[in-house]
XYZ file of C-alpha atoms in Angstrom:
580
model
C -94.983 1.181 -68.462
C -91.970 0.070 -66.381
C -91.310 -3.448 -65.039
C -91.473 -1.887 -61.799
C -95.185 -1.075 -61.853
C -96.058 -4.971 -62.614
C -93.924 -5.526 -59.559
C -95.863 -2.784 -57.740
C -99.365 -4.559 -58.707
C -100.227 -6.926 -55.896
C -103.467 -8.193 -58.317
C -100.733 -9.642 -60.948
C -98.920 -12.188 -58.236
C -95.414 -11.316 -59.189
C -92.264 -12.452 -57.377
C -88.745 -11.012 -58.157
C -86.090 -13.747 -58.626
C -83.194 -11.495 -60.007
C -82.553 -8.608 -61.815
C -83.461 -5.675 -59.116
C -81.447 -3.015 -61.335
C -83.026 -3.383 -64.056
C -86.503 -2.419 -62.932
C -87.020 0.620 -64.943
C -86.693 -1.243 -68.398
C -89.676 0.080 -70.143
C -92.456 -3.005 -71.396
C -94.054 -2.320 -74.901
C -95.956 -5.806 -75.173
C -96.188 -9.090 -74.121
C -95.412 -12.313 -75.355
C -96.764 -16.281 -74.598
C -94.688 -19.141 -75.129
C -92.796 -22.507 -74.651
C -91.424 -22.658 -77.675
C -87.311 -23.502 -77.029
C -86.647 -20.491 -79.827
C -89.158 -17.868 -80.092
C -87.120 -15.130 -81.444
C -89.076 -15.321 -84.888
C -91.963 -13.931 -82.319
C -89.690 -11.228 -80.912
C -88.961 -7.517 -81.625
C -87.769 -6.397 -78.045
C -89.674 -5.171 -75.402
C -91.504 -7.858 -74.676
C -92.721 -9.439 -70.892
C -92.430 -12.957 -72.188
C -94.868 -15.522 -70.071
C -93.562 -19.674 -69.850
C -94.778 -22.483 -68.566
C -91.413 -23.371 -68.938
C -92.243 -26.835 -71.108
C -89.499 -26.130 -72.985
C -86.710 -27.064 -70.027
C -86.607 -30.595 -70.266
C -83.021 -30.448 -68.076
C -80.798 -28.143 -66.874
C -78.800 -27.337 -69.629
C -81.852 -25.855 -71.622
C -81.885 -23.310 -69.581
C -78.660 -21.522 -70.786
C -80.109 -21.375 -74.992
C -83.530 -20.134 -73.705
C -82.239 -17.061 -71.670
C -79.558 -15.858 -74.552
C -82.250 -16.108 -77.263
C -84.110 -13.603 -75.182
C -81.529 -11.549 -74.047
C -80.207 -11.376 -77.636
C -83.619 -9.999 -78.492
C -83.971 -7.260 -76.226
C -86.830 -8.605 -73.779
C -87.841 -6.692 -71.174
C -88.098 -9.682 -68.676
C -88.970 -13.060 -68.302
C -91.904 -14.327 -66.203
C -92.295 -18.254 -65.150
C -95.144 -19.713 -64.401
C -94.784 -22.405 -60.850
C -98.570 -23.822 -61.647
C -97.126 -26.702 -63.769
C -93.252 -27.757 -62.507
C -93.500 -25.975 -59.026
C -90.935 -23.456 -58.011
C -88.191 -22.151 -60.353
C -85.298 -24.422 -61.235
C -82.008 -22.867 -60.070
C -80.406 -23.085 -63.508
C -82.999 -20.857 -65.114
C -82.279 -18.482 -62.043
C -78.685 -18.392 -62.740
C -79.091 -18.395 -66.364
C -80.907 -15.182 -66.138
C -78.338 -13.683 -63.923
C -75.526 -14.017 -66.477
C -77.479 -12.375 -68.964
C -79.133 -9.649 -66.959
C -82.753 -10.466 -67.599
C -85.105 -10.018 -65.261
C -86.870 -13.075 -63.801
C -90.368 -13.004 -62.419
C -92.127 -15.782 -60.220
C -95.823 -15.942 -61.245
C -98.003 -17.402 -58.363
C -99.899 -20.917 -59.389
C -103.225 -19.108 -58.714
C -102.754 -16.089 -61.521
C -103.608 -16.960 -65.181
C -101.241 -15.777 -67.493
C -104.509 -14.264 -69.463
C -104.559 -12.200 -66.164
C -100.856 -10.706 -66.901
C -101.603 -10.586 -70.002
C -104.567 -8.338 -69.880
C -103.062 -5.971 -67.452
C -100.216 -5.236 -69.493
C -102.102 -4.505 -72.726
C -104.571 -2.470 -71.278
C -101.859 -0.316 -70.175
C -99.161 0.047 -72.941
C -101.882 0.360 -75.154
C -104.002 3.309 -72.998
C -99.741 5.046 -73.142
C -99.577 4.353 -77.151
C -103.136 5.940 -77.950
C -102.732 8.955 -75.338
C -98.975 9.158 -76.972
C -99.725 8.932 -80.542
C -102.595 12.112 -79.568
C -100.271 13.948 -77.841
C -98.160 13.455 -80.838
C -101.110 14.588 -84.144
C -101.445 17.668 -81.656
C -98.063 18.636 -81.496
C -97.236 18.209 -84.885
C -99.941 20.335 -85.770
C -98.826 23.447 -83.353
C -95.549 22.671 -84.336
C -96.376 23.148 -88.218
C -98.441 26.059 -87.122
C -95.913 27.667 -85.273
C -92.297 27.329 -86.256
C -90.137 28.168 -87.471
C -91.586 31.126 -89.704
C -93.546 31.805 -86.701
C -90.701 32.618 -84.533
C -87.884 30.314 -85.521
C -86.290 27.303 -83.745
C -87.067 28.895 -80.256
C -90.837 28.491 -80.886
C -90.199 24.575 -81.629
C -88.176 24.194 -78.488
C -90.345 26.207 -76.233
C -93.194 23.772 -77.072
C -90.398 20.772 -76.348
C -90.419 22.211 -72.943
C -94.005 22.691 -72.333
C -95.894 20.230 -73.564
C -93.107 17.543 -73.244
C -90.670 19.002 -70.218
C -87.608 18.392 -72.513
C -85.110 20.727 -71.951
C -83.707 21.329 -76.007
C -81.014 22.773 -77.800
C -79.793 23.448 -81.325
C -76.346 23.882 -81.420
C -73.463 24.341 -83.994
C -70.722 21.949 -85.013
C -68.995 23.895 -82.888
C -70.681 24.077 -80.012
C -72.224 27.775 -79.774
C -75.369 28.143 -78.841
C -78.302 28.794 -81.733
C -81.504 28.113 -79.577
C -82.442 26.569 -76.519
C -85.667 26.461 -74.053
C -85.495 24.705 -70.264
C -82.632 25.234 -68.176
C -79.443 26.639 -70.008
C -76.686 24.610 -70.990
C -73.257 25.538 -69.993
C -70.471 26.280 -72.675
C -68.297 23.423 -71.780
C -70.814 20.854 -72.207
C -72.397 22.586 -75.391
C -68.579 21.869 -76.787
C -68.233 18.516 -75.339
C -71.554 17.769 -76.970
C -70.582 19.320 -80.289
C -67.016 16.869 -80.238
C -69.325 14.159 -79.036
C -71.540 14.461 -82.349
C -69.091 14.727 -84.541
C -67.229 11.877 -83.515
C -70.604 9.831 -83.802
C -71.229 11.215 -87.149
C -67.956 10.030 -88.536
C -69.017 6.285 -87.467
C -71.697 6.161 -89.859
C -74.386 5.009 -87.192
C -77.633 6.713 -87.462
C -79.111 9.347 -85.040
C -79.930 9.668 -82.354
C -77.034 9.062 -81.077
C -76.856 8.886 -76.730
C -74.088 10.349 -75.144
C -73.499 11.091 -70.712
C -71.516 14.717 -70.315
C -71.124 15.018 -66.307
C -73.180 12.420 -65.299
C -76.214 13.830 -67.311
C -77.392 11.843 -70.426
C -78.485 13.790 -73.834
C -79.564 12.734 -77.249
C -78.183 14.391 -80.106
C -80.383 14.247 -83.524
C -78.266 15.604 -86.883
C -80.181 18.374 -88.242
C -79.583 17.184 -92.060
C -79.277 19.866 -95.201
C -82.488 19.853 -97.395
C -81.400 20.239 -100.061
C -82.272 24.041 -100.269
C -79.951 25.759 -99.156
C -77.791 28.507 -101.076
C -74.756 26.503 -100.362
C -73.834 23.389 -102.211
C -74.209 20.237 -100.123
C -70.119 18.476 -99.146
C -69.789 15.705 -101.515
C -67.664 13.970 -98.680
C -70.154 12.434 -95.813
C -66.961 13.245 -93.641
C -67.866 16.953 -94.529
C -71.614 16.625 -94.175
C -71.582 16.659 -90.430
C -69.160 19.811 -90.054
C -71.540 21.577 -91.549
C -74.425 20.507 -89.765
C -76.512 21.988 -86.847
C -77.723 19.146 -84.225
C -80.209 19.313 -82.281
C -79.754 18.422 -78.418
C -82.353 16.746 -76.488
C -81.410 16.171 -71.901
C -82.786 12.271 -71.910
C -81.863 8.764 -72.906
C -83.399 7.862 -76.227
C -83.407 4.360 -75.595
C -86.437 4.594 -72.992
C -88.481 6.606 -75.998
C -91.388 5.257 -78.100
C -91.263 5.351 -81.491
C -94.065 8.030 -81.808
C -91.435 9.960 -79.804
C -88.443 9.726 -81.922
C -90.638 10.433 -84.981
C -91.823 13.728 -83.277
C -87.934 14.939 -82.637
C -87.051 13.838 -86.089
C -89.892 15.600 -87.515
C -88.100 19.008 -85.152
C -85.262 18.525 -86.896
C -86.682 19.192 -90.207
C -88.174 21.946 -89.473
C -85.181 23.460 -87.806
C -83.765 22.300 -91.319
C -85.816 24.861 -92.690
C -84.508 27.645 -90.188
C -81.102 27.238 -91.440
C -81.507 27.489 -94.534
C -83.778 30.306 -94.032
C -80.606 31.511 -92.282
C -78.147 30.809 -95.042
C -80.420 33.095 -97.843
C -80.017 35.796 -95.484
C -76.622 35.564 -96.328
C -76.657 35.212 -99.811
C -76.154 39.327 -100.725
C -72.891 39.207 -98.112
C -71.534 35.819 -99.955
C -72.054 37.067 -103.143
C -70.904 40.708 -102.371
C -67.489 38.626 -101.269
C -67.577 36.555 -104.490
C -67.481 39.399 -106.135
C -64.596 41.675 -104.410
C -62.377 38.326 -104.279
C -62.723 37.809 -108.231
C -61.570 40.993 -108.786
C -58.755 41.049 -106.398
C -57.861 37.404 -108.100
C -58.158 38.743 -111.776
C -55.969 42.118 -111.300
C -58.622 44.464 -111.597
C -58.043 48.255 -111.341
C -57.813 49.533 -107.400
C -60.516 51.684 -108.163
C -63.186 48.993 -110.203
C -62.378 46.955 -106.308
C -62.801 50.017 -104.308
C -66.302 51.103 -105.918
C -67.481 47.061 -105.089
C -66.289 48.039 -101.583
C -68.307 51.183 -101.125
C -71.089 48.933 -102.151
C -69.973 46.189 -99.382
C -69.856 48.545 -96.546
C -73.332 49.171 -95.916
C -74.592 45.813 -95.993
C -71.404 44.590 -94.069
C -71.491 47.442 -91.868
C -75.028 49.186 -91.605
C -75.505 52.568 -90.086
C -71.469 53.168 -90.433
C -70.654 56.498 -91.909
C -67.091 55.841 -92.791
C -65.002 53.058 -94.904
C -64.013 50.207 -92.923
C -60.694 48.578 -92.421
C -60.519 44.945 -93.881
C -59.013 42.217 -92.892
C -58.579 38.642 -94.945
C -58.981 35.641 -93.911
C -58.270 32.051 -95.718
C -59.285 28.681 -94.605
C -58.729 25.201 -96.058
C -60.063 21.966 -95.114
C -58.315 18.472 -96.552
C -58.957 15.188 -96.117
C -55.568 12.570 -96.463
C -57.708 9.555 -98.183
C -61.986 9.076 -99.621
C -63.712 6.983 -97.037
C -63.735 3.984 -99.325
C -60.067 4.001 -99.063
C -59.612 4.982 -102.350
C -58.219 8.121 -103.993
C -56.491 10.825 -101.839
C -58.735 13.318 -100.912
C -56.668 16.496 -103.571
C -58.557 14.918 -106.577
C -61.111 16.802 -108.112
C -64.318 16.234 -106.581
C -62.737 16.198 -102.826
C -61.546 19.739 -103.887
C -64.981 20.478 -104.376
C -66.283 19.291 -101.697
C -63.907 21.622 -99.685
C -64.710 24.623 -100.126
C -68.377 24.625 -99.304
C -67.323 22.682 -96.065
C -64.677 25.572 -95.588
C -66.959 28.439 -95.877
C -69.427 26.624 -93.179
C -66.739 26.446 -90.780
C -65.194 29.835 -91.263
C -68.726 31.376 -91.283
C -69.184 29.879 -87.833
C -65.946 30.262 -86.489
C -66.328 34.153 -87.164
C -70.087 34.557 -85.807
C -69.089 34.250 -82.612
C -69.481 37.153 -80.852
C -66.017 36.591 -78.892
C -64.049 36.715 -81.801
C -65.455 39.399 -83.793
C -67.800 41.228 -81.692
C -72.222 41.729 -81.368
C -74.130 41.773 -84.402
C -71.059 39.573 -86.105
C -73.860 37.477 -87.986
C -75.124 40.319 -89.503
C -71.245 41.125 -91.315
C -69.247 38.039 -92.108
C -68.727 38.108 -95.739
C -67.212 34.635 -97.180
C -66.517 33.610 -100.733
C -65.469 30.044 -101.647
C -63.494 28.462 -104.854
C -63.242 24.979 -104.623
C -60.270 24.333 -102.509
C -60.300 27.066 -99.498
C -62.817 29.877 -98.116
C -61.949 33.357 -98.678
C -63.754 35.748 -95.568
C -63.448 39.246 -95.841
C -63.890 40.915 -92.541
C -64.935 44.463 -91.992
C -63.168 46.142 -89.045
C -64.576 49.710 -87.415
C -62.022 52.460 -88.358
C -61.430 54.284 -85.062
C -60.445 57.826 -85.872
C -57.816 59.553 -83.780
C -58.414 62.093 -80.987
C -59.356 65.328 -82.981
C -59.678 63.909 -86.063
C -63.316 62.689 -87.796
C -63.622 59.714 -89.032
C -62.474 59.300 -92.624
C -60.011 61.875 -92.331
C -56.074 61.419 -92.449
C -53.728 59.769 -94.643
C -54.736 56.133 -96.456
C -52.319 53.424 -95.983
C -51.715 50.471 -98.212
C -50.891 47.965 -96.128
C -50.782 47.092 -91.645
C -52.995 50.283 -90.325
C -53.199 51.964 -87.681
C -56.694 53.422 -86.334
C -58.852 49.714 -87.338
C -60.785 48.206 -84.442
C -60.209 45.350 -82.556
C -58.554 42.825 -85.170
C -58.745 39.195 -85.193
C -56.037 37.315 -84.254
C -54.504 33.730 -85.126
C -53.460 32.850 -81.752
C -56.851 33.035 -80.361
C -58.935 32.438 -83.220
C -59.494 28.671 -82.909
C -59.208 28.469 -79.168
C -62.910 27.739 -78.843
C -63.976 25.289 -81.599
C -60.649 22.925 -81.530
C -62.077 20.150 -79.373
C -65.184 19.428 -81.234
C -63.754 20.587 -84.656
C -60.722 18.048 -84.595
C -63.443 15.041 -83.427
C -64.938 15.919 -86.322
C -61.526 15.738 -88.588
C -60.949 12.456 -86.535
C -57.587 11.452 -87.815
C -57.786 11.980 -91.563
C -58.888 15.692 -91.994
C -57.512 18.758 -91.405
C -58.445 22.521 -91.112
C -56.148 25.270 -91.800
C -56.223 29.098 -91.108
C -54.826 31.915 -92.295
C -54.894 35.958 -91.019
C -53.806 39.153 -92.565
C -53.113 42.155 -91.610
C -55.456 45.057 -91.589
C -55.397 46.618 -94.566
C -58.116 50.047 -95.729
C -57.381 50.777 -98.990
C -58.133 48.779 -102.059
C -54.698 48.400 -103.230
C -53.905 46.383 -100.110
C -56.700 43.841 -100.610
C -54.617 41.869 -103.134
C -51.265 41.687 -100.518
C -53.857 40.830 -97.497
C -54.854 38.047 -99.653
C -51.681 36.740 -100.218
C -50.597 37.138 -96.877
C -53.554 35.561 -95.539
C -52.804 32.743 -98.027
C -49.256 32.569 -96.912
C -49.972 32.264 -93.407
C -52.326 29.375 -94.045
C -49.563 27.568 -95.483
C -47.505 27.911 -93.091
C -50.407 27.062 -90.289
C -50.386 23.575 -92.473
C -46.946 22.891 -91.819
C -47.734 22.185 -88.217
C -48.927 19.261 -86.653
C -52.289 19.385 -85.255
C -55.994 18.730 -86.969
C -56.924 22.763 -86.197
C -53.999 25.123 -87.031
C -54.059 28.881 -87.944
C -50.909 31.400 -88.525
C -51.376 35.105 -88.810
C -49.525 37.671 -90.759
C -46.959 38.532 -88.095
C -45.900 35.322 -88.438
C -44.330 36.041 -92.199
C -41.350 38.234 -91.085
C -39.789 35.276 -89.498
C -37.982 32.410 -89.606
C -41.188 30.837 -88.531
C -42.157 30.985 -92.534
C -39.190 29.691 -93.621
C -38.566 26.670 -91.762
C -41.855 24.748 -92.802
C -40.848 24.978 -96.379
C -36.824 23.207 -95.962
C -37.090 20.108 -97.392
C -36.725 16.973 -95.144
C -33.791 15.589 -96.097
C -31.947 18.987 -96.006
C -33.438 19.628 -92.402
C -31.897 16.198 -91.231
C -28.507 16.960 -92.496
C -28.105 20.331 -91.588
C -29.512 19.059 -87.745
C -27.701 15.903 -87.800
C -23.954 17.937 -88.822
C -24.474 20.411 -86.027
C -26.383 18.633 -83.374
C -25.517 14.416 -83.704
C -22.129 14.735 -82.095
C -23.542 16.748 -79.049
C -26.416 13.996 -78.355
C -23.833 11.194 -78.348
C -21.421 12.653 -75.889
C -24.868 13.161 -74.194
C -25.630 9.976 -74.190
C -22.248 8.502 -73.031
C -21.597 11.250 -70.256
C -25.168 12.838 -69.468
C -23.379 16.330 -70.140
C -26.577 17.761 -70.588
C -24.635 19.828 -73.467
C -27.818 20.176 -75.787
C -29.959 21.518 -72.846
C -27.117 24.386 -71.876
C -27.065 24.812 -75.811
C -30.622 26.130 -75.792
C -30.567 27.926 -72.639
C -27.269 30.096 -73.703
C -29.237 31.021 -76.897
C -32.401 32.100 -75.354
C -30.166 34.077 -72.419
C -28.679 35.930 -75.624
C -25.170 34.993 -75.128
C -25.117 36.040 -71.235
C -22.962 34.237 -68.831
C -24.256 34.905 -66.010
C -28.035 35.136 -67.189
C -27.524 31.517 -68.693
C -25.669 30.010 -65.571
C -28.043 31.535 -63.044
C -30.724 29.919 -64.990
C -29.397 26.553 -64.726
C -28.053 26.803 -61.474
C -24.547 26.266 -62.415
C -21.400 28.133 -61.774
C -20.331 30.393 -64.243
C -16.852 28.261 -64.781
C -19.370 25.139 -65.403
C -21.085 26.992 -68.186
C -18.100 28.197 -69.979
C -16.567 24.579 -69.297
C -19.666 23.260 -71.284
C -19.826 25.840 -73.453
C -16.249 24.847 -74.654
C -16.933 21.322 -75.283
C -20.088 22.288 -77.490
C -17.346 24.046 -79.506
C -14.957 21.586 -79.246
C -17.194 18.787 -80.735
C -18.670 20.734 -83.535
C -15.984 23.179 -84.362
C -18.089 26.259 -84.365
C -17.619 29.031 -82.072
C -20.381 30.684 -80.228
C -18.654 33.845 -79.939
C -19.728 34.333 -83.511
C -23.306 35.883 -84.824
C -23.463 33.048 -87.919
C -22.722 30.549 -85.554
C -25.362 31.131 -83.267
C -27.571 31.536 -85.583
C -26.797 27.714 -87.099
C -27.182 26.385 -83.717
C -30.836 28.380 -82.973
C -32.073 27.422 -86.658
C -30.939 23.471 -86.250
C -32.845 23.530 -82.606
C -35.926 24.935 -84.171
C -35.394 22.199 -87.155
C -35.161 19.255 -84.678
C-alpha cells in the first residue's frame, strides 16, 4: 500500500505536515515507539507511530528524524493526544530529511492505525506470495523447453503487465513480450548494464533511458554451458544476456524480485540450450583452424571444408567463399590491481570472452545477413577468437555455380562480404562501457578467399589486420585486409622514439615559426599534399592567392631544406603528418 491511501482514509485521522512528493513511497509495516533510537527495530518501510516522549527540547528533534531517514522509513506519524500540536522543529527536521510527517488526531488510537495498515499489507503479501507459487509453477511448466524465453515473458506480460526483454551485451534483441523496445534504447540499456556490472553492485540494477525507468537483472552462466566460464568477473558480464524489466525495482516486494530472479534462471537455461546448438559449428571451426595452424595438406583442409559447408550452409549446392575473422580482447591490469592482464590465466580467460563477443557481433542479421545464427562458425585458443565465415558464391551470368577458375586468394563472385569499417558500428557504445577504461577489443578481417590454400593467408591477414586495429586508440577497433597494402600497416609498428625524431626533424621548425608569426605553414603543408601538388587546387582551397601559396610554400622549404618539387620529399612530409 502507498502512503497516499492512509492519507486517502478519512477513518485513520491523518493530517499531512510535509512531504507531499513523496506520497507514493510504498508501506510494508508499521512500527510503535518513543524510544530516542529505534533503528535496532527498523528494516525500512516502516509507518513509525510516536507519542513523541522522546523530544524533551528542540534539539532532539534533529537525531530522531536522521535515525529514521537513515533507515529507510516510509513516514513518520505523531501523535497530538499527549503534547498538543506538532513542535515546529520536528516539522522542519523532517523537511531536511525528506520524511514524510503525519498529524494523528487526539481522538484516533494508534491501535486504530495500526490495525488498518496490517490488515492491508498483509491481505497484498498473502494475495502476492499466491500469485507468486502460481506463477512459478506455469513458469516451470512452460518455459523455456516449452517455447523458450518468449513463453516466460509472455506470462510477464499477462499475468503481471510487465513489458520484458532479454537482450544481448550488445543490445540486439533475443526476446521480448509488451510493447517493443526501440534499438537505441535496447543499446543504451545494454551500455547501461555493463557499466553497472563492472561496479560490482548486485542486480537489479535501475536505470531511466528517455524519461522511462527499467530494471535490468544479469542473466548469470550456469555453469553448463559448452563454453568455459571468463575467469575475469570483468569478462563475465560481456558475455552475459540480461534480462530487461519497464519499472522501478525499488517499489517491488521481495516475493517480486525473487520471481524475476527465478526468470532469469530459467532463461539461463535457454542460453545454454542455445550455445549446444552450436557446439557441431564450434567444433567444425576448431577443427579447420588446427589444421590451417599445423600446415596440413590443402587437400586434408579442403575435405574438413566439404564437411563444414552443409552444416554452415544448409540446402547450398555449391562450395562457399570464406572469409576469416580474428578478435582479441585484453585487459591492461587484474581487478585486484595486481598482475597485468597478458599472464597466463587472463589469456585464458580471453578467448572464451572473445568468441562470445564475436559470436554476437556476427549474428546480427545486419552484418551478415537472415539465418546468420544458424552459420557462424568460431574457434577459440586462449588469447583471440578465430570465426570462419561462409559467404554465398554468386556465379556469373551464364555460368552455374561451381564452375570457373579457383582462386587462391581476394575473389571475385563471393556474396556480400563483411567489412571492418562497418563491422562494429552497432555494438561500440555498450561494448566499450563494458571495457570501461581498462579493456580492450580488437578486430581483424580478411579477404575472401574459396580455396583451401588461401585459408592459411586469410588467417594471417586477418591476424595482421587485428594488429594493426590495436595500434589505434579507442576501446572497440577493427582493420580489414585492404588496410595491409598501405602505409596504414606500417606506421603502427615505428617505434616511438623513431616517430618523434623523424616528426620533430621535419615538422619542429615549421610549428615554431608558427607560433611566432601565425603563418599557418603546417596547415598549407597538409592541404598542398592532399591537392597532389596543385597550385591552384591547393590555393583555391584555402582561399589564398596563388602568389601566397607559393610564398608559403617557399618558406616551408626554406626552414626545412627539403624541396617539395621532389617525390621523396613529399613523401617525408605526408609520412611525418600521419606520424604526428
Amino acid at each position: 500500500m502507498r502512503l497516499r491511501a492512509l492519507l486517502d482514509t478519512d477513518a485513520l485521522g491523518l493530517r499531512l505536515l510535509g512531504g507531499e512528493d513523496e506520497l507514493d513511497r510504498p508501506v510494508r509495516g508499521v512500527m510503535t515507539t518513543d524510544l530516542r533510537d529505534p533503528s535496532r527495530y527498523l528494516s525500512g518501510g516502516e509507518l513509525v507511530l510516536t507519542g513523541l516522549a522522546w523530544r524533551r527540547d528542540a534539539a532532539d528533534s534533529e537525531p530522531f528524524v536522521r535515525i529514521l531517514a537513515q533507515a529507510g522509513v516510509s513516514a513518520l506519524a505523531a501523535g497530538e493526544a499527549e503534547l498538543g500540536p506538532i513542535p515546529g522543529d520536528l516539522v522542519e527536521a523532517c523537511l531536511r530529511h525528506r520524511v514524510p510527517l503525519f498529524a494523528v488526531n487526539e481522538t484516533v488510537a494508534f491501535a486504530t492505525i495500526t490495525e488498518h495498515v496490517v490488515r492491508q499489507v498483509s491481505g497484498e503479501r498473502a494475495g502476492d506470495l499466491a500469485a507468486v507459487v502460481d506463477r512459478h509453477r506455469r513458469l516451470m511448466t512452460s518455459g523455456p523447453a516449452g517455447g523458450g524465453p518468449e513463453v516466460v515473458l509472455d506470462l510477464l506480460a499477462g499475468d503481471l503487465s510487465l513489458s520484458a526483454w532479454v537482450l544481448s551485451p550488445t543490445g540486439r534483441r533475443i526476446a521480448d513480450a509488451g510493447k517493443p523496445l526501440p534499438g537505441p534504447v535496447a543499446t543504451a540499456l545494454a551500455g547501461r548494464h555493463l557499466a553497472a556490472a563492472r561496479t560490482g553492485r548486485r542486480g537489479p540494477h535501475a536505470t531511466s533511458v528517455d524519461g522511462t525507468t527499467y530494471a535490468l537483472f544479469p542473466i548469470r552462466n550456469t555453469g553448463r554451458s559448452a563454453v568455459p566460464a571468463p575467469q575475469d568477473s570483468r569478462g563475465s558480464a560481456l558475455s552475459e544476456w540480461l534480462l530487461a524489466v519497464e519499472a522501478d525495482p525499488g517499489d517491488w516486494p521481495e516475493a517480486r524480485l525473487d520471481l524475476l530472479q527465478g526468470v532469469t534462471q530459467l532463461i539461463a537455461v535457454e542460453r545454454d540450450r542455445r550455445d549446444a546448438a552450436r557446439t557441431v559449428r564450434r567444433r567444425l571451426a576448431q577443427e579447420v583452424l588446427e589444421l590451417v595452424q599445423t600446415g596440413a595438406a590443402p587437400a586434408e583442409i579442403a575435405a574438413r571444408l566439404r564437411v563444414a559447408a552443409p552444416v554452415l550452409l544448409p540446402g547450398l549446392g555449391t562450395a562457399p567463399h570464406w572469409q576469416v575473422v580474428v578478435a582479441r580482447v585484453e585487459w591492461e591490469a587484474a581487478p585486484d590491481g595486481g598482475s597485468p592482464a597478458r599472464s597466463g590465466a587472463q589469456d585464458r580467460a580471453g578467448g572464451p570472452v572473445a568468441q562470445a563477443l564475436l559470436e554476437e557481433i556476427l549474428v546480427d542479421p545486419a552484418v551478415t545477413g537472415p539465418d546468420s545464427a544458424d552459420r557462424i562458425a568460431v574457434a577459440y585458443t586462449e588469447d583471440e577468437a578465430i570465426a570462419l565465415v561462409p559467404l554465398p558464391a554468386v556465379a556469373p551470368a551464364g555460368q552455374a555455380p561451381g564452375e570457373g577458375p579457383e582462386h587462391d586468394g581476394s575473389v571475385h563472385g563471393a556474396g556480400p562480404v563483411l567489412r571492418a569499417s562497418t563491422l562494429l558500428d552497432a555494438v561500440r557504445e555498450p561494448l566499450s562501457a563494458g571495457l570501461a577504461d581498462d579493456g580492450r577489443l580488437t578486430l581483424g578481417v580478411s579477404a575472401a578467399v574459396h580455396s583451401a590454400e588461401g585459408l592459411h593467408g586469410a588467417l594471417e591477414e586477418a591476424r595482421h589486420a587485428r594488429r594493426v586495429a590495436a595500434a589505434r586508440p579507442g576501446r572497440v577497433c577493427a582493420a580489414g585486409h585492404d588496410e595491409l597494402a598501405s602505409h596504414v600497416l606500417l606506421l603502427p609498428f615505428v617505434p616511438d622514439d623513431v616517430r618523434r625524431a623523424f616528426t620533430a626533424r621535419l615538422l619542429d621548425p615549421l610549428r615554431s615559426y608558427d607560433a611566432r608569426h601565425r603563418a599557418e605553414l603546417i596547415p598549407t603543408l597538409e592541404a598542398f599534399l592532399e591537392c597532389d601538388g596543385s597550385w591552384t587546387r591547393c590555393a583555391t582551397r584555402l582561399h589564398l592567392h596563388v602568389n601566397t601559396l607559393r610564398y608559403r610554400v617557399g618558406r616551408i622549404e626554406q626552414l626545412t631544406g627539403r624541396d617539395l618539387a621532389r617525390l621523396e620529399d613529399k613523401l617525408d612530409f605526408f609520412l611525418a603528418l600521419r606520424m604526428s
